[in-house]
Amino acid sequence: VRTRGSASSLRSTGRRLVNLRASPHEIALGCALGAFVSITPLLGVQTFLAIILAFMLRASVPAAIVGTFLGNPLSWPFIWVSTYVMGLQMVGLEGGFDPAAVHRNVMLLWHALLDPSPQLIDATATLFWPLLWPMLAGSLPIGLLTAAIVYYISRNVVRGWRLRIMNRTAAPAE
C-alpha cells in the first residue's frame, strides 16, 4: 500500500511539473540544477542553492526544488562515496581513502551534532575538512554528468507529455 501511495505522489508531482507555465527547457534546466546541487555535500543549503541558481539562469524554480530530491537518504551513501573517491583523485590524494578514518571522522561529526560542546565542534571541524574538500571537488564532474542526464530526460518527458495532451485535445470528436 505504501509504494502505491509513493507512486501516486510521484505521478502527481510529475503532472504538476509538466503543467508548469514554463518551457520544456526551463523545466528541464530547473530539474538539472536541483539534481546538480543535490550531488554536493552541502546538506541544509541545497534547496536554497538550487533556487538561487534557477533565478540566475532563468530556470523553473519549482522544478529546481523537485530536482534536489534526487539527493535523499537512500541515495546519499552512493553519492557521498562516489564524490569522495572521485575528489580524492582530483585533488591528488589517490591513496588517501581509508574507510576506518572516514568512519571515525563521520562518527565524531555525529557526536558533535548530538552533543555540541565547543571543544568537540572545533575538533570535528578540523577533521571534517579533509572529507569535505574531496567531496566538493568530486561533486563537480559527477554533478555535471547527473545534471546533463536529468536535463535530457526531463526535457523529453515534458515535450512528450505536452504533445500527447495537444494531440488528445486536437483529435476530432467522433
mmCIF file of C-alpha atoms in Angstrom:
data_model
loop_
_atom_site.group_PDB
_atom_site.id
_atom_site.type_symbol
_atom_site.label_atom_id
_atom_site.label_comp_id
_atom_site.label_asym_id
_atom_site.label_seq_id
_atom_site.Cartn_x
_atom_site.Cartn_y
_atom_site.Cartn_z
ATOM 1 C CA VAL A 1 0.000 0.000 0.000
ATOM 2 C CA ARG A 2 2.828 2.385 0.856
ATOM 3 C CA THR A 3 4.568 2.018 -2.511
ATOM 4 C CA ARG A 4 1.277 2.672 -4.236
ATOM 5 C CA GLY A 5 0.953 5.957 -2.364
ATOM 6 C CA SER A 6 4.535 6.872 -3.211
ATOM 7 C CA ALA A 7 3.996 6.064 -6.879
ATOM 8 C CA SER A 8 0.809 8.133 -6.877
ATOM 9 C CA SER A 9 2.627 11.030 -5.232
ATOM 10 C CA LEU A 10 5.446 10.767 -7.777
ATOM 11 C CA ARG A 11 2.943 10.815 -10.668
ATOM 12 C CA SER A 12 1.175 13.805 -9.146
ATOM 13 C CA THR A 13 4.455 15.691 -8.802
ATOM 14 C CA GLY A 14 5.348 14.790 -12.386
ATOM 15 C CA ARG A 15 1.998 16.097 -13.646
ATOM 16 C CA ARG A 16 2.464 19.353 -11.778
ATOM 17 C CA LEU A 17 5.933 19.762 -13.263
ATOM 18 C CA VAL A 18 4.878 19.252 -16.883
ATOM 19 C CA ASN A 19 1.897 21.561 -16.392
ATOM 20 C CA LEU A 20 4.017 24.460 -15.129
ATOM 21 C CA ARG A 21 3.824 27.657 -17.150
ATOM 22 C CA ALA A 22 7.377 27.301 -18.340
ATOM 23 C CA SER A 23 9.046 25.968 -21.449
ATOM 24 C CA PRO A 24 10.343 22.386 -21.509
ATOM 25 C CA HIS A 25 13.851 23.886 -21.446
ATOM 26 C CA GLU A 26 13.128 25.964 -18.297
ATOM 27 C CA ILE A 27 11.610 22.972 -16.509
ATOM 28 C CA ALA A 28 14.416 20.634 -17.549
ATOM 29 C CA LEU A 29 17.058 23.191 -16.592
ATOM 30 C CA GLY A 30 15.418 23.602 -13.187
ATOM 31 C CA CYS A 31 15.389 19.835 -12.622
ATOM 32 C CA ALA A 32 19.023 19.605 -13.760
ATOM 33 C CA LEU A 33 20.122 22.419 -11.452
ATOM 34 C CA GLY A 34 18.385 20.774 -8.498
ATOM 35 C CA ALA A 35 19.969 17.430 -9.347
ATOM 36 C CA PHE A 36 23.404 19.045 -9.676
ATOM 37 C CA VAL A 37 23.127 20.726 -6.288
ATOM 38 C CA SER A 38 21.843 17.514 -4.674
ATOM 39 C CA ILE A 39 25.150 15.818 -5.543
ATOM 40 C CA THR A 40 27.117 18.303 -3.432
ATOM 41 C CA PRO A 41 27.797 17.516 0.232
ATOM 42 C CA LEU A 42 26.199 20.818 1.255
ATOM 43 C CA LEU A 43 23.243 19.408 3.147
ATOM 44 C CA GLY A 44 20.977 22.044 4.562
ATOM 45 C CA VAL A 45 21.596 24.593 1.812
ATOM 46 C CA GLN A 46 20.999 22.522 -1.319
ATOM 47 C CA THR A 47 17.449 23.745 -1.898
ATOM 48 C CA PHE A 48 18.487 27.344 -1.289
ATOM 49 C CA LEU A 49 21.363 26.975 -3.789
ATOM 50 C CA ALA A 50 19.039 25.391 -6.357
ATOM 51 C CA ILE A 51 16.608 28.313 -6.042
ATOM 52 C CA ILE A 52 19.405 30.879 -6.442
ATOM 53 C CA LEU A 53 20.801 29.089 -9.499
ATOM 54 C CA ALA A 54 17.321 28.770 -11.010
ATOM 55 C CA PHE A 55 16.757 32.508 -10.651
ATOM 56 C CA MET A 56 20.184 33.318 -12.061
ATOM 57 C CA LEU A 57 19.793 31.014 -15.071
ATOM 58 C CA ARG A 58 16.076 31.724 -15.625
ATOM 59 C CA ALA A 59 15.043 28.166 -14.943
ATOM 60 C CA SER A 60 11.894 26.898 -13.264
ATOM 61 C CA VAL A 61 12.246 27.326 -9.500
ATOM 62 C CA PRO A 62 9.658 24.624 -8.632
ATOM 63 C CA ALA A 63 11.462 22.207 -10.956
ATOM 64 C CA ALA A 64 14.789 23.062 -9.291
ATOM 65 C CA ILE A 65 13.310 22.281 -5.899
ATOM 66 C CA VAL A 66 11.968 18.942 -7.149
ATOM 67 C CA GLY A 67 15.370 18.177 -8.683
ATOM 68 C CA THR A 68 17.020 18.399 -5.271
ATOM 69 C CA PHE A 69 15.070 15.328 -4.184
ATOM 70 C CA LEU A 70 17.500 13.220 -6.202
ATOM 71 C CA GLY A 71 19.706 13.521 -3.131
ATOM 72 C CA ASN A 72 17.855 11.704 -0.370
ATOM 73 C CA PRO A 73 18.700 9.347 2.493
ATOM 74 C CA LEU A 74 18.604 6.364 0.130
ATOM 75 C CA SER A 75 20.996 7.891 -2.416
ATOM 76 C CA TRP A 76 23.328 9.758 -0.034
ATOM 77 C CA PRO A 77 25.658 6.825 0.700
ATOM 78 C CA PHE A 78 26.245 6.258 -3.033
ATOM 79 C CA ILE A 79 26.606 9.967 -3.751
ATOM 80 C CA TRP A 80 28.974 10.578 -0.852
ATOM 81 C CA VAL A 81 31.241 7.622 -1.580
ATOM 82 C CA SER A 82 31.413 8.365 -5.311
ATOM 83 C CA THR A 83 32.095 12.088 -4.827
ATOM 84 C CA TYR A 84 34.694 11.380 -2.147
ATOM 85 C CA VAL A 85 36.574 8.793 -4.223
ATOM 86 C CA MET A 86 36.412 10.987 -7.355
ATOM 87 C CA GLY A 87 37.522 14.002 -5.332
ATOM 88 C CA LEU A 88 40.494 12.175 -3.837
ATOM 89 C CA GLN A 89 41.796 11.567 -7.336
ATOM 90 C CA MET A 90 41.064 15.143 -8.429
ATOM 91 C CA VAL A 91 42.886 16.803 -5.518
ATOM 92 C CA GLY A 92 45.804 14.375 -5.739
ATOM 93 C CA LEU A 93 45.118 12.184 -2.740
ATOM 94 C CA GLU A 94 44.618 8.848 -4.550
ATOM 95 C CA GLY A 95 45.988 6.778 -1.681
ATOM 96 C CA GLY A 96 44.096 8.781 0.928
ATOM 97 C CA PHE A 97 40.967 6.660 1.085
ATOM 98 C CA ASP A 98 40.952 4.985 4.490
ATOM 99 C CA PRO A 99 37.466 3.660 5.313
ATOM 100 C CA ALA A 100 38.279 3.398 9.025
ATOM 101 C CA ALA A 101 39.393 7.044 9.165
ATOM 102 C CA VAL A 102 36.323 8.163 7.232
ATOM 103 C CA HIS A 103 34.067 6.226 9.600
ATOM 104 C CA ARG A 104 35.849 7.659 12.645
ATOM 105 C CA ASN A 105 35.517 11.222 11.331
ATOM 106 C CA VAL A 106 31.862 10.779 10.451
ATOM 107 C CA MET A 107 31.165 9.390 13.928
ATOM 108 C CA LEU A 108 32.961 12.367 15.507
ATOM 109 C CA LEU A 109 30.821 14.703 13.431
ATOM 110 C CA TRP A 110 27.689 12.830 14.504
ATOM 111 C CA HIS A 111 28.630 13.081 18.179
ATOM 112 C CA ALA A 112 29.409 16.787 17.772
ATOM 113 C CA LEU A 113 25.921 17.299 16.374
ATOM 114 C CA LEU A 114 24.356 15.386 19.258
ATOM 115 C CA ASP A 115 26.464 16.983 21.998
ATOM 116 C CA PRO A 116 27.601 20.392 20.757
ATOM 117 C CA SER A 117 30.451 21.232 23.108
ATOM 118 C CA PRO A 118 32.861 23.898 21.745
ATOM 119 C CA GLN A 119 35.891 21.594 22.019
ATOM 120 C CA LEU A 120 34.187 18.721 20.190
ATOM 121 C CA ILE A 121 32.866 21.012 17.454
ATOM 122 C CA ASP A 122 36.322 22.531 16.926
ATOM 123 C CA ALA A 123 37.990 19.109 16.773
ATOM 124 C CA THR A 124 35.318 17.843 14.398
ATOM 125 C CA ALA A 125 35.645 20.834 12.070
ATOM 126 C CA THR A 126 39.372 20.171 11.847
ATOM 127 C CA LEU A 127 38.718 16.548 10.915
ATOM 128 C CA PHE A 128 35.786 17.324 8.617
ATOM 129 C CA TRP A 129 37.645 19.485 6.076
ATOM 130 C CA PRO A 130 39.701 16.528 4.724
ATOM 131 C CA LEU A 131 36.357 14.822 3.967
ATOM 132 C CA LEU A 132 34.547 17.882 2.653
ATOM 133 C CA TRP A 133 37.241 19.147 0.269
ATOM 134 C CA PRO A 134 37.448 15.949 -1.853
ATOM 135 C CA MET A 135 33.651 15.589 -1.794
ATOM 136 C CA LEU A 136 33.201 19.142 -3.092
ATOM 137 C CA ALA A 137 35.764 18.578 -5.843
ATOM 138 C CA GLY A 138 34.303 15.198 -6.792
ATOM 139 C CA SER A 139 30.757 16.525 -6.819
ATOM 140 C CA LEU A 140 31.544 18.818 -9.773
ATOM 141 C CA PRO A 141 32.062 16.210 -12.525
ATOM 142 C CA ILE A 142 29.528 13.780 -11.071
ATOM 143 C CA GLY A 143 27.003 16.582 -10.588
ATOM 144 C CA LEU A 144 27.515 17.889 -14.133
ATOM 145 C CA LEU A 145 27.046 14.410 -15.607
ATOM 146 C CA THR A 146 23.943 13.859 -13.477
ATOM 147 C CA ALA A 147 22.554 17.266 -14.458
ATOM 148 C CA ALA A 148 23.082 16.545 -18.165
ATOM 149 C CA ILE A 149 21.231 13.234 -17.895
ATOM 150 C CA VAL A 150 18.399 14.762 -15.835
ATOM 151 C CA TYR A 151 18.097 17.684 -18.279
ATOM 152 C CA TYR A 152 17.828 15.396 -21.303
ATOM 153 C CA ILE A 153 15.282 13.084 -19.690
ATOM 154 C CA SER A 154 13.211 15.922 -18.178
ATOM 155 C CA ARG A 155 13.050 17.927 -21.394
ATOM 156 C CA ASN A 156 11.964 14.905 -23.423
ATOM 157 C CA VAL A 157 9.364 13.862 -20.852
ATOM 158 C CA VAL A 158 7.859 17.373 -20.701
ATOM 159 C CA ARG A 159 7.821 17.671 -24.506
ATOM 160 C CA GLY A 160 6.303 14.219 -24.915
ATOM 161 C CA TRP A 161 3.656 14.822 -22.269
ATOM 162 C CA ARG A 162 2.660 18.152 -23.761
ATOM 163 C CA LEU A 163 2.490 16.704 -27.296
ATOM 164 C CA ARG A 164 0.317 13.897 -26.007
ATOM 165 C CA ILE A 165 -2.041 16.396 -24.355
ATOM 166 C CA MET A 166 -2.149 18.544 -27.509
ATOM 167 C CA ASN A 167 -2.904 15.530 -29.711
ATOM 168 C CA ARG A 168 -5.635 14.422 -27.349
ATOM 169 C CA THR A 169 -7.344 17.839 -27.339
ATOM 170 C CA ALA A 170 -6.875 18.360 -31.095
ATOM 171 C CA ALA A 171 -8.384 14.976 -32.030
ATOM 172 C CA PRO A 172 -11.795 15.390 -33.707
ATOM 173 C CA ALA A 173 -14.800 14.098 -31.819
ATOM 174 C CA GLU A 174 -16.428 11.083 -33.441
#
